[in-house]
Coordinates of C-alpha atoms in Angstrom, one line a residue:
Chain A
M28 CA -5.3 -27.5 12.0
T29 CA -6.3 -25.2 14.7
I30 CA -5.9 -21.4 14.2
R31 CA -3.1 -21.4 16.9
D32 CA -1.2 -23.6 14.8
R33 CA -1.7 -21.8 11.6
F34 CA -0.5 -18.6 13.0
G35 CA 2.3 -20.2 14.9
F36 CA 3.5 -22.0 11.6
A37 CA 3.3 -18.5 9.7
F38 CA 5.4 -16.7 12.6
Q39 CA 7.9 -19.2 12.2
A40 CA 8.2 -19.0 8.6
L41 CA 8.6 -15.3 9.0
A42 CA 11.2 -15.6 11.8
A43 CA 13.3 -17.7 9.7
Y44 CA 14.0 -14.6 7.4
P45 CA 14.4 -12.0 10.1
L46 CA 15.8 -9.2 7.8
R47 CA 13.4 -9.7 5.0
T48 CA 10.4 -9.6 7.5
G49 CA 12.2 -6.7 9.6
L50 CA 12.1 -4.6 6.6
T51 CA 8.7 -5.5 5.6
L52 CA 7.3 -4.7 8.9
L53 CA 9.3 -1.4 8.7
A54 CA 7.3 -0.4 5.7
M55 CA 4.2 -1.5 7.0
A56 CA 4.7 0.2 10.4
M57 CA 5.7 3.7 8.6
A58 CA 2.7 3.4 6.7
T59 CA 0.7 3.0 9.4
A60 CA 1.9 5.3 11.6
A61 CA 2.0 7.9 8.6
V62 CA -1.9 7.3 8.1
I63 CA -2.6 7.8 12.0
L64 CA -0.3 11.0 12.2
L65 CA -1.6 12.7 9.2
T66 CA -5.0 12.0 10.3
A67 CA -4.4 13.5 14.0
L68 CA -2.8 16.8 12.0
G69 CA -6.2 17.1 10.2
D70 CA -8.4 16.2 13.0
S71 CA -6.7 18.2 15.4
A72 CA -6.7 21.5 13.1
R73 CA -10.7 20.6 13.1
H74 CA -10.9 20.4 16.9
Y75 CA -8.8 23.5 17.1
V76 CA -11.3 25.6 14.9
V77 CA -14.5 24.1 16.5
D78 CA -13.0 24.9 20.0
R79 CA -12.2 28.8 18.8
F80 CA -15.8 29.0 17.8
A81 CA -17.2 27.5 21.2
G82 CA -15.4 30.3 22.6
L83 CA -17.3 32.7 20.6
G84 CA -19.9 32.2 22.8
T85 CA -23.1 29.6 22.8
N86 CA -26.5 29.9 20.9
L87 CA -24.7 32.8 18.7
L88 CA -26.5 34.7 15.6
V89 CA -24.4 37.6 13.7
V90 CA -26.8 39.9 11.9
L91 CA -24.9 41.7 8.9
P92 CA -26.4 44.5 6.8
G93 CA -26.8 43.8 3.2
R94 CA -28.1 40.4 1.8
N95 CA -25.2 38.2 0.8
E96 CA -26.4 36.0 -1.7
T97 CA -24.6 33.9 -4.2
R98 CA -27.6 34.2 -6.6
G99 CA -26.8 35.6 -10.3
G100 CA -28.6 38.1 -11.8
P101 CA -28.5 41.6 -13.4
P102 CA -27.2 44.1 -10.9
P103 CA -30.3 46.5 -9.7
L104 CA -30.9 49.4 -11.8
L105 CA -31.5 52.0 -9.4
G106 CA -29.3 52.5 -6.4
E107 CA -30.4 49.8 -4.0
T108 CA -27.9 49.9 -1.2
P109 CA -29.1 48.2 1.6
R110 CA -30.4 50.1 4.4
D111 CA -28.1 50.4 8.0
L112 CA -28.8 48.4 10.9
T113 CA -29.7 51.0 13.5
L114 CA -29.2 50.6 17.1
D115 CA -33.0 50.5 17.5
D116 CA -33.1 47.8 15.1
A117 CA -31.1 46.0 17.5
L118 CA -32.9 46.7 20.3
A119 CA -36.2 45.9 18.4
L120 CA -35.0 42.2 18.4
L121 CA -35.5 42.0 22.0
R122 CA -39.2 41.5 21.3
S123 CA -38.9 37.8 20.3
S124 CA -38.9 35.2 23.2
A125 CA -36.6 33.2 21.4
I126 CA -33.5 36.1 21.9
E127 CA -31.9 36.5 25.1
S128 CA -29.9 39.5 24.5
V129 CA -28.4 41.4 21.7
A130 CA -25.1 43.3 21.2
P131 CA -24.9 46.2 18.7
V132 CA -21.4 46.6 17.4
V133 CA -19.9 49.4 15.8
V134 CA -16.2 48.8 14.7
G135 CA -13.6 51.3 13.9
S136 CA -9.8 52.8 14.5
A137 CA -8.8 55.7 16.3
P138 CA -5.7 56.9 18.0
V139 CA -6.0 56.1 21.7
Q140 CA -3.8 58.5 23.7
Y141 CA -2.8 58.8 27.2
G142 CA -0.2 61.4 28.4
S143 CA 2.7 61.3 26.1
R144 CA 1.9 57.9 24.8
S145 CA -0.6 57.1 22.0
R146 CA -1.5 53.7 20.1
E147 CA -3.8 53.7 17.0
S148 CA -6.2 50.9 18.2
N149 CA -9.5 49.2 17.2
I150 CA -12.6 50.5 18.8
I151 CA -15.6 48.4 19.4
G152 CA -19.0 50.2 20.3
T153 CA -21.1 48.1 21.9
T154 CA -23.3 47.6 25.3
A155 CA -22.8 45.2 28.2
S156 CA -24.6 42.5 26.6
F157 CA -21.6 42.1 24.4
F158 CA -19.5 41.1 27.7
E159 CA -21.8 38.5 28.4
I160 CA -22.3 37.1 24.9
R161 CA -18.6 36.8 24.2
R162 CA -17.8 35.7 27.4
L163 CA -15.5 38.1 28.4
Q164 CA -13.9 38.3 32.1
M165 CA -12.8 41.4 33.6
A166 CA -9.4 41.6 35.3
Q167 CA -10.3 44.8 36.9
G168 CA -13.1 47.3 37.0
R169 CA -16.5 46.4 35.6
Y170 CA -18.3 46.4 32.0
L171 CA -19.8 48.9 30.4
P172 CA -22.8 50.2 32.3
G173 CA -26.2 49.0 31.1
G174 CA -29.2 51.3 31.1
D175 CA -30.2 53.2 27.9
P176 CA -27.6 52.2 25.3
H177 CA -28.7 55.7 23.6
R178 CA -26.8 57.5 26.1
G179 CA -23.6 57.5 25.0
R180 CA -21.3 57.8 28.4
P181 CA -17.8 58.8 27.9
V182 CA -16.3 55.5 29.5
V183 CA -14.1 52.9 28.0
V184 CA -12.9 49.4 28.8
L185 CA -9.4 48.5 27.7
G186 CA -7.9 45.2 26.5
K187 CA -4.9 44.2 28.3
T188 CA -2.2 44.8 26.1
I189 CA -3.4 48.2 25.3
K190 CA -3.5 49.2 29.0
Q191 CA -0.1 47.7 29.1
E192 CA 1.1 49.9 26.5
L193 CA -0.7 53.1 27.4
F194 CA 0.0 52.8 31.2
R195 CA 2.9 50.6 31.8
E196 CA 2.4 49.7 35.5
E197 CA 0.3 52.6 36.5
P198 CA -3.2 52.0 37.6
A199 CA -5.6 52.8 34.9
L200 CA -9.0 52.7 36.6
G201 CA -10.6 56.2 36.9
R202 CA -8.0 57.7 34.7
W203 CA -9.0 59.8 31.6
L204 CA -7.5 59.2 28.4
R205 CA -8.1 60.2 24.9
I206 CA -9.7 58.6 21.7
A207 CA -9.6 60.6 18.5
D208 CA -10.7 64.0 20.3
R209 CA -13.2 63.0 23.0
R210 CA -12.1 62.3 26.5
F211 CA -13.2 58.7 28.1
R212 CA -12.7 57.6 31.5
V213 CA -11.3 53.9 32.0
I214 CA -13.5 51.7 34.0
G215 CA -12.4 48.4 33.5
I216 CA -9.5 46.1 32.2
L217 CA -10.6 43.0 30.0
Q218 CA -8.8 39.5 31.5
S219 CA -6.8 38.0 28.5
S220 CA -8.7 35.9 26.4
G221 CA -6.2 35.2 23.9
H222 CA -7.3 34.9 20.1
A223 CA -10.8 34.3 19.1
L224 CA -10.9 34.1 15.1
G225 CA -8.5 36.9 14.5
E226 CA -9.8 39.4 16.8
E227 CA -7.4 40.2 19.0
L228 CA -9.2 41.2 22.0
D229 CA -6.6 42.0 23.9
K230 CA -5.7 45.2 21.7
I231 CA -9.0 46.7 21.5
A232 CA -10.7 49.6 23.6
V233 CA -14.5 49.1 24.0
I234 CA -16.7 51.9 24.3
P235 CA -20.6 52.7 24.6
V236 CA -22.0 52.2 21.3
T237 CA -23.5 55.6 21.0
S238 CA -20.3 57.2 21.8
A239 CA -18.7 55.1 18.8
Q240 CA -21.3 56.1 16.5
V241 CA -20.4 59.6 17.2
L242 CA -17.0 59.3 17.3
F243 CA -16.9 57.5 13.8
N244 CA -19.8 59.5 12.6
T245 CA -21.9 56.6 11.6
P246 CA -25.5 56.0 12.2
G247 CA -25.4 52.2 11.1
L248 CA -24.0 49.3 12.9
F249 CA -21.4 47.2 11.8
R250 CA -23.2 43.9 13.0
I251 CA -25.7 42.6 15.8
L252 CA -24.4 39.9 17.7
V253 CA -27.9 38.0 19.0
Q254 CA -27.9 35.1 21.6
A255 CA -30.6 32.9 21.3
T256 CA -32.5 31.8 24.7
R257 CA -31.9 28.1 23.9
R258 CA -29.8 25.9 21.5
D259 CA -33.1 24.7 19.7
V260 CA -34.7 27.7 19.5
I261 CA -31.9 29.3 17.1
A262 CA -33.9 28.6 14.0
R263 CA -36.9 30.5 15.6
A264 CA -34.7 33.2 16.4
K265 CA -33.3 33.6 13.1
Q266 CA -36.8 33.5 11.6
A267 CA -37.9 36.3 14.1
I268 CA -34.8 38.3 13.4
E269 CA -35.7 38.5 9.6
T270 CA -39.1 39.3 10.4
I271 CA -38.7 42.0 12.7
I272 CA -35.9 43.5 10.6
Q273 CA -38.0 43.2 7.3
T274 CA -41.0 45.0 9.1
R275 CA -38.7 47.9 10.2
H276 CA -37.2 48.3 6.7
G277 CA -40.3 48.7 4.9
G278 CA -40.8 45.1 3.7
E279 CA -37.3 44.9 2.4
N280 CA -35.4 41.8 3.8
D281 CA -31.8 43.3 3.4
I282 CA -30.0 41.5 6.1
T283 CA -27.9 38.4 6.3
V284 CA -28.3 36.1 9.3
L285 CA -25.2 33.8 10.0
T286 CA -25.7 31.2 12.7
Q287 CA -22.8 29.8 14.4
D288 CA -24.0 26.3 13.8
A289 CA -23.9 26.9 10.3
I290 CA -20.4 28.6 10.3
L291 CA -19.1 25.8 12.4
L292 CA -20.8 23.1 10.2
A293 CA -19.2 24.3 7.2
F294 CA -15.5 24.6 8.7
D295 CA -16.2 21.1 10.0
R296 CA -17.3 19.7 6.8
I297 CA -14.2 21.2 5.1
L298 CA -11.7 20.2 7.8
R299 CA -13.2 16.6 7.6
S300 CA -12.7 16.1 4.1
L301 CA -9.2 17.8 4.3
T302 CA -8.6 15.1 7.0
L303 CA -9.6 12.3 4.8
A304 CA -7.8 13.7 1.9
V305 CA -4.5 13.7 4.2
A306 CA -5.5 10.3 5.1
G307 CA -5.7 9.0 1.7
I308 CA -2.5 10.4 0.6
A309 CA -1.3 8.6 3.6
A310 CA -2.9 5.5 2.2
I311 CA -0.9 5.5 -0.6
S312 CA 2.1 4.5 1.7
L313 CA 0.2 1.4 2.7
I314 CA -0.1 0.7 -0.8
V315 CA 3.2 0.5 -1.2
A316 CA 3.8 -1.4 1.9
G317 CA 1.5 -4.0 0.5
I318 CA 3.1 -4.4 -2.6
L319 CA 6.2 -4.9 -0.7
I320 CA 4.4 -7.7 1.3
M321 CA 3.5 -9.1 -1.9
N322 CA 7.1 -9.0 -3.1
V323 CA 8.4 -10.5 0.0
M324 CA 5.9 -13.3 -0.3
L325 CA 6.3 -14.3 -3.7
I326 CA 9.9 -14.6 -3.0
S327 CA 9.4 -16.6 -0.2
V328 CA 6.8 -18.9 -2.3
A329 CA 9.4 -19.4 -4.7
Q330 CA 12.2 -20.2 -2.0
R331 CA 9.9 -22.7 -0.4
T332 CA 8.7 -24.5 -3.4
A333 CA 9.9 -27.8 -2.0
E334 CA 8.1 -27.1 1.2
I335 CA 4.8 -26.4 -0.4
G336 CA 5.4 -29.9 -2.2
L337 CA 5.9 -31.2 1.2
L338 CA 2.9 -29.8 2.9
K339 CA 0.7 -31.2 0.0
A340 CA 2.2 -34.6 0.4
L341 CA 1.3 -34.7 4.0
G342 CA -2.0 -33.9 3.4
A343 CA -2.4 -30.2 3.1
S344 CA -5.2 -29.5 0.3
T345 CA -5.0 -26.4 -1.8
A346 CA -7.3 -24.3 0.4
K347 CA -5.0 -25.1 3.5
V348 CA -1.9 -23.8 1.7
L349 CA -3.9 -20.8 0.5
Q350 CA -4.7 -20.4 4.2
L351 CA -1.3 -20.9 5.6
F352 CA 0.2 -18.3 3.3
L353 CA -2.7 -15.5 3.9
A354 CA -1.9 -16.1 7.3
E355 CA 1.7 -15.4 7.0
A356 CA 0.6 -12.3 5.3
L357 CA -2.0 -11.3 7.9
V358 CA 1.0 -11.9 10.7
L359 CA 3.2 -9.4 8.7
S360 CA 0.5 -6.8 8.4
I361 CA -0.9 -7.1 12.0
L362 CA 2.6 -7.0 13.3
G363 CA 3.4 -4.0 11.1
A364 CA 0.4 -2.3 12.1
G365 CA 0.9 -2.9 15.7
C366 CA 4.4 -1.3 15.5
G367 CA 3.0 1.6 13.5
L368 CA 0.3 2.1 16.1
A369 CA 2.9 2.2 18.6
L370 CA 5.1 4.5 16.8
A371 CA 2.6 6.9 16.0
L372 CA 1.2 7.2 19.7
S373 CA 4.8 7.7 21.0
T374 CA 5.6 10.2 18.4
L375 CA 2.3 12.0 19.6
A376 CA 3.3 11.6 23.2
V377 CA 6.8 12.9 22.4
L378 CA 5.1 15.9 20.6
D379 CA 2.8 16.2 23.5
R380 CA 5.3 16.5 26.0
F381 CA 7.5 19.1 23.9
W382 CA 4.7 21.2 22.5
P383 CA 1.9 20.7 24.4
A384 CA 0.2 24.0 23.0
V385 CA -0.2 22.2 19.5
K386 CA -2.5 19.7 21.1
L387 CA -2.2 16.8 18.4
Q388 CA -4.3 14.3 19.2
A389 CA -5.0 10.9 17.1
A390 CA -8.7 10.7 16.1
P391 CA -10.1 7.8 17.9
W392 CA -11.6 6.3 14.7
S393 CA -8.2 6.6 13.0
L394 CA -6.5 3.9 15.2
P395 CA -8.9 1.0 14.5
A396 CA -9.2 2.3 10.7
A397 CA -5.7 2.2 10.1
V398 CA -5.2 -1.4 11.6
V399 CA -8.2 -2.5 9.8
I400 CA -6.7 -1.2 6.7
A401 CA -3.4 -2.5 7.0
M402 CA -4.7 -6.0 7.5
G403 CA -7.0 -5.5 4.6
T404 CA -3.8 -4.6 2.4
G405 CA -2.0 -7.4 3.6
L406 CA -4.6 -10.1 2.6
L407 CA -5.5 -8.3 -0.5
F408 CA -1.6 -8.4 -1.7
G409 CA -1.0 -11.5 0.1
L410 CA -3.9 -13.3 -2.3
L411 CA -1.7 -13.6 -5.2
P412 CA 1.5 -15.1 -3.7
A413 CA -0.8 -17.3 -1.7
R414 CA -2.8 -18.5 -4.9
R415 CA 0.7 -19.0 -6.5
A416 CA 1.8 -21.3 -3.5
A417 CA -1.5 -23.1 -3.5
R418 CA -1.6 -24.0 -7.1
L419 CA 1.7 -25.6 -7.1
D420 CA 1.7 -29.2 -8.6
P421 CA 3.3 -31.2 -5.6
V422 CA 5.2 -33.4 -8.2
I423 CA 7.0 -30.5 -9.8
A424 CA 7.4 -29.0 -6.5
L425 CA 8.7 -32.2 -4.6
H426 CA 11.4 -32.7 -7.9
P427 CA 12.7 -29.6 -8.8
H428 CA 14.8 -31.2 -11.4
Chain B
M25 CA -5.1 -52.7 -0.7
I26 CA -4.0 -51.5 -3.9
E27 CA -5.6 -51.9 -7.2
L28 CA -4.4 -50.3 -10.2
T29 CA -6.2 -51.2 -13.4
G30 CA -5.4 -49.9 -16.8
I31 CA -3.5 -46.5 -15.6
E32 CA -2.0 -44.5 -18.2
R33 CA 0.0 -41.3 -17.9
T34 CA 0.8 -39.1 -20.6
F35 CA 2.8 -35.9 -20.5
W36 CA 3.0 -33.1 -23.3
V37 CA 6.4 -32.0 -24.0
G38 CA 7.1 -29.2 -26.4
G39 CA 3.9 -30.7 -28.1
E40 CA 4.9 -34.3 -28.3
P41 CA 3.2 -37.0 -26.0
V42 CA 5.4 -38.8 -23.5
H43 CA 4.1 -42.0 -22.4
A44 CA 5.4 -42.2 -18.7
L45 CA 3.1 -45.0 -18.1
R46 CA 1.2 -47.5 -20.5
T47 CA -1.8 -49.5 -19.4
I48 CA -0.4 -50.4 -15.7
N49 CA -2.4 -53.3 -14.0
L50 CA -1.4 -54.1 -10.2
T51 CA -2.6 -55.5 -7.4
I52 CA -0.9 -54.8 -4.2
A53 CA -2.3 -56.6 -1.0
G54 CA -2.0 -54.9 2.5
G55 CA 1.3 -55.2 4.6
E56 CA 3.5 -56.0 1.1
Y57 CA 6.9 -55.3 0.8
L58 CA 7.6 -54.1 -2.7
S59 CA 10.3 -52.8 -4.6
V60 CA 10.1 -51.1 -7.9
M61 CA 13.3 -50.7 -10.0
G62 CA 14.1 -49.8 -13.6
P63 CA 16.3 -46.9 -15.3
S64 CA 15.9 -43.5 -14.9
G65 CA 12.8 -42.4 -17.4
S66 CA 11.2 -45.9 -16.8
G67 CA 8.1 -44.6 -15.2
K68 CA 8.7 -45.7 -11.6
S69 CA 8.3 -42.3 -10.3
T70 CA 5.5 -41.5 -11.9
L71 CA 3.9 -44.6 -10.9
L72 CA 4.9 -43.5 -7.2
N73 CA 3.2 -40.3 -7.5
I74 CA 0.2 -41.6 -8.7
L75 CA 0.3 -44.2 -5.8
G76 CA 0.7 -41.2 -3.4
L77 CA -2.0 -39.3 -4.8
L78 CA 0.2 -36.5 -5.8
D79 CA -0.7 -37.1 -9.4
R80 CA -3.9 -38.2 -11.5
P81 CA -3.7 -40.8 -14.3
N82 CA -5.3 -39.8 -17.7
R83 CA -7.1 -42.9 -17.8
G84 CA -7.8 -46.1 -15.6
C85 CA -8.8 -46.8 -12.2
Y86 CA -7.1 -46.5 -8.6
R87 CA -8.8 -48.0 -5.9
L88 CA -6.9 -47.4 -2.7
D89 CA -8.6 -49.4 0.5
G90 CA -11.5 -50.0 -1.6
V91 CA -11.8 -46.4 -2.4
E92 CA -11.9 -45.2 -5.9
T93 CA -9.6 -42.3 -6.0
T94 CA -9.6 -40.9 -9.3
A95 CA -13.2 -39.6 -9.2
L96 CA -12.1 -37.8 -5.9
D97 CA -11.7 -34.2 -5.6
E98 CA -8.4 -32.3 -4.4
E99 CA -9.9 -32.0 -0.8
A100 CA -10.8 -35.6 -0.4
R101 CA -7.5 -36.8 -2.0
A102 CA -5.5 -34.4 0.5
L103 CA -7.5 -36.0 3.3
M104 CA -6.6 -39.7 2.0
R105 CA -3.1 -38.7 1.8
Q106 CA -3.2 -37.5 5.4
Q107 CA -4.5 -40.2 6.7
K108 CA -3.4 -43.3 4.7
I109 CA -0.2 -42.4 3.0
G110 CA 3.5 -41.6 4.5
F111 CA 6.1 -40.4 2.0
V112 CA 9.8 -40.9 2.4
F113 CA 12.2 -38.8 -0.2
Q114 CA 15.5 -39.0 -1.1
V115 CA 16.4 -35.5 -0.4
F116 CA 14.4 -35.9 3.0
H117 CA 12.4 -32.8 2.6
L118 CA 12.6 -31.9 6.1
I119 CA 11.8 -27.8 6.7
P120 CA 15.0 -26.4 7.7
R121 CA 13.6 -23.7 10.1
L122 CA 11.7 -26.5 12.4
S123 CA 13.3 -28.7 14.9
A124 CA 13.3 -32.4 14.4
A125 CA 10.4 -32.8 17.0
E126 CA 8.5 -30.0 15.2
N127 CA 9.0 -31.7 11.5
I128 CA 7.8 -35.0 13.0
A129 CA 4.6 -33.4 14.4
L130 CA 4.1 -31.3 11.1
P131 CA 1.5 -33.9 9.5
M132 CA -0.5 -34.1 12.9
M133 CA -0.4 -30.4 13.0
L134 CA -2.0 -30.4 9.6
A135 CA -4.6 -32.9 10.7
G136 CA -5.4 -30.8 13.6
I137 CA -4.3 -33.1 16.3
P138 CA -4.1 -31.2 19.7
A139 CA -0.8 -30.3 20.6
S140 CA -0.7 -32.4 23.7
Q141 CA -1.5 -35.5 21.8
R142 CA 1.1 -34.3 19.2
R143 CA 3.8 -34.0 22.1
R144 CA 3.0 -37.3 23.3
R145 CA 3.3 -38.9 19.8
V146 CA 6.5 -37.2 18.8
K147 CA 8.0 -38.2 21.9
E148 CA 7.1 -42.0 21.3
L149 CA 8.5 -41.8 17.9
L150 CA 11.8 -40.0 19.0
A151 CA 12.3 -42.7 21.3
R152 CA 11.9 -45.4 18.7
F153 CA 14.1 -44.0 16.1
S154 CA 17.0 -43.3 19.2
L155 CA 16.5 -39.6 18.2
S156 CA 15.3 -38.3 21.8
D157 CA 18.8 -36.4 22.2
R158 CA 18.2 -34.8 18.8
A159 CA 14.5 -33.2 19.4
R160 CA 15.6 -29.7 19.3
H161 CA 18.0 -29.9 16.4
R162 CA 17.4 -28.4 13.4
P163 CA 18.0 -30.7 10.0
A164 CA 21.1 -28.7 9.5
E165 CA 22.5 -30.2 12.8
L166 CA 21.7 -33.8 11.9
S167 CA 23.6 -36.2 10.0
G168 CA 21.9 -37.7 6.7
G169 CA 21.0 -41.1 8.4
Q170 CA 19.5 -39.2 11.4
Q171 CA 17.5 -36.5 8.9
Q172 CA 16.0 -39.5 7.0
R173 CA 15.1 -41.4 10.2
V174 CA 13.4 -37.8 11.5
A175 CA 11.6 -38.0 7.9
I176 CA 10.4 -41.6 8.4
A177 CA 9.2 -40.8 11.8
R178 CA 7.3 -38.0 10.1
A179 CA 5.8 -40.2 7.4
I180 CA 4.5 -42.8 10.3
A181 CA 3.1 -40.2 12.5
M182 CA -0.3 -40.6 11.3
Q183 CA -0.2 -44.4 11.2
P184 CA -0.4 -44.7 7.4
S185 CA -1.2 -47.9 5.8
L186 CA 0.9 -47.0 3.0
I187 CA 4.7 -46.0 2.9
L188 CA 6.1 -44.9 -0.2
A189 CA 9.8 -44.5 -0.3
D190 CA 11.7 -42.9 -3.3
E191 CA 15.3 -43.7 -3.2
P192 CA 15.3 -43.4 0.6
T193 CA 19.0 -44.3 0.5
G194 CA 20.0 -42.4 -2.3
N195 CA 21.9 -39.8 -0.4
L196 CA 23.1 -41.4 2.4
D197 CA 26.5 -43.5 3.0
H198 CA 26.3 -47.3 2.9
A199 CA 26.0 -47.6 6.6
S200 CA 23.2 -45.2 7.1
G201 CA 21.3 -46.5 4.2
R202 CA 21.6 -49.9 5.6
E203 CA 20.2 -48.5 8.9
V204 CA 17.3 -46.4 7.3
I205 CA 16.4 -49.7 5.2
D206 CA 16.2 -51.7 8.6
V207 CA 14.0 -49.1 10.1
L208 CA 11.5 -49.5 7.0
E209 CA 11.4 -53.1 7.0
T210 CA 10.9 -53.4 10.7
L211 CA 8.1 -50.8 10.0
N212 CA 6.8 -53.3 7.5
R213 CA 6.7 -56.1 9.4
Q214 CA 4.1 -54.3 11.9
G215 CA 1.5 -53.7 9.2
P216 CA 1.8 -50.9 6.8
T217 CA 2.5 -51.8 3.0
L218 CA 5.7 -50.8 1.8
I219 CA 6.8 -49.5 -1.6
L220 CA 10.6 -48.7 -2.3
V221 CA 11.6 -47.2 -5.3
T222 CA 15.4 -47.8 -6.0
H223 CA 18.3 -48.2 -8.5
D224 CA 20.0 -50.4 -6.3
Q225 CA 19.7 -53.9 -7.3
E226 CA 21.2 -55.2 -4.2
L227 CA 18.4 -53.2 -2.2
G228 CA 15.6 -54.1 -4.5
A229 CA 16.4 -57.6 -3.9
R230 CA 15.6 -57.7 -0.5
A231 CA 11.9 -57.1 -1.1
R232 CA 9.8 -60.0 -0.8
R233 CA 7.9 -58.6 -4.3
R234 CA 9.9 -57.0 -6.8
I235 CA 8.9 -55.2 -10.0
E236 CA 11.0 -54.1 -12.8
M237 CA 9.8 -51.1 -14.9
R238 CA 11.0 -50.0 -18.6
D239 CA 9.2 -47.8 -20.8
G240 CA 6.2 -47.0 -18.8
E241 CA 5.5 -50.6 -18.5
I242 CA 6.0 -53.5 -16.1
L243 CA 8.7 -55.9 -17.3
V244 CA 8.8 -58.3 -14.7
D245 CA 6.7 -58.8 -11.3
T246 CA 7.6 -61.6 -9.2
G247 CA 4.2 -61.7 -8.2
S248 CA 2.4 -61.7 -4.4
D249 CA 4.3 -63.2 -1.8
D250 CA 1.5 -65.5 -0.1
N251 CA 3.3 -65.3 3.4
S252 CA 2.6 -61.4 3.5

């Protein structure tokens, strides 16, 4: 019996009971679609996070003051507060050939005032390198000036939103405004860059690092952003940062260096397992559909007892009857999975049309995976009814009385 | 060529043995026309099932065309059923969702015969049993006589050497029954052995060789017809 005949026979048998077959197909389709859609949800979330990280800049390392360790142990007896990271610490890092540029960062909050309008705003004190590392584009004017970072010039670059709030439609370039009790001249406006991991760059004001240190009366840095020269020297850059700072801090290793890769990897792992967990939950519906297939097939075997007896009388062996009924389960699950695939993809297409910002996309691996799992489910749950059919005694099957 | 020696078949019903067949010895030459008669419970259906390789005897020997069948495994017995035996049933046992043509083609499909060859043979069989205009009809759209003719066409599709007919006229009116018997007898004259199980004395008497069974034993055997 050829494969084509086998599936043709299975198809005819299923087509003979359209309602029953249709409902089973529906269950299988819903289950397959659920797996694909939920996986798409998880995977798209992962892509979203990964993309945001890429927006932070490439080959990025972040140096934080203090040692973050999860290791336990007694608290230090003497006050062992970590040393501040200083501007000179940051500049010293440039000695390493693995490091392209550094951007010291001081963060604070202060009222920004122009004329009668005033806004409480986040202030970032940094250097010109910050704009390159964070890949910020200017809408107007220019970056913070280069030159010696120890000179705290009274200039400011404004985020788009805060510029709008303070100046409305007035041109801001060259105007003087007040941050806390100091005056700054506006030299640039940032292009809107949206959100990057919660920092609302549109609402900040950027001033030279030394100005910020004076403004907030702090000698230390909030953190140092470091850009490695290449992707493959990130590990060496991390090593260099630790060595340089340790030397400058009297042998004390009191900083934490985060690499972008490590953060990304952690998020990636978390979201990947989340995706799998969600897919697993959806797979339960596949099992339910599988049980439905089993149920339908058992009814079918019971109704077609005489037919099975006849097939055996016509020369179908036990193995062949088993194959015929497995083919039926397989046809059910393949058709169901196919409908599910179409359902999921069209749902995604509709979502994409009406909410393009969501960027929901099916994970490429989830499509074949869902179909294979659906087929496996069909075969697995088809096995019991098929065996029952194959084991029927033809004498009893042909003479039910 | 059929040789049964010392065939016994016992069923266990509620812990009690029921001897459906006790020590049956029977030799049937190729091409014979034989009727098996007897009251219900006499063992004629069991005999037919064993002859058709659907059931196995508990004891004894069954040689079909020189092959000792009792030792064969299920796969080999299925193959012999496919190649050598055609069944005709009282209730036709046509598959209701398949057309007449598809029902006739079924044994050839199971045997893996290519579709083009199947179509040719089905066409030939439909013509032979005056069913050409019924090829696409479902069994429910056919009369009883037509249904049984479709079933006979299916039984001989693989050109078997043995046709087993179990009360083939039992569900038919007199005219259709006579028609079906004519068809079977015509077939028998062209070669294959025909074994007919029936209640009907008149029908049974038409066979050249008649066997009467009672309580699992052969009571009367009119013996082989030398002309066969």
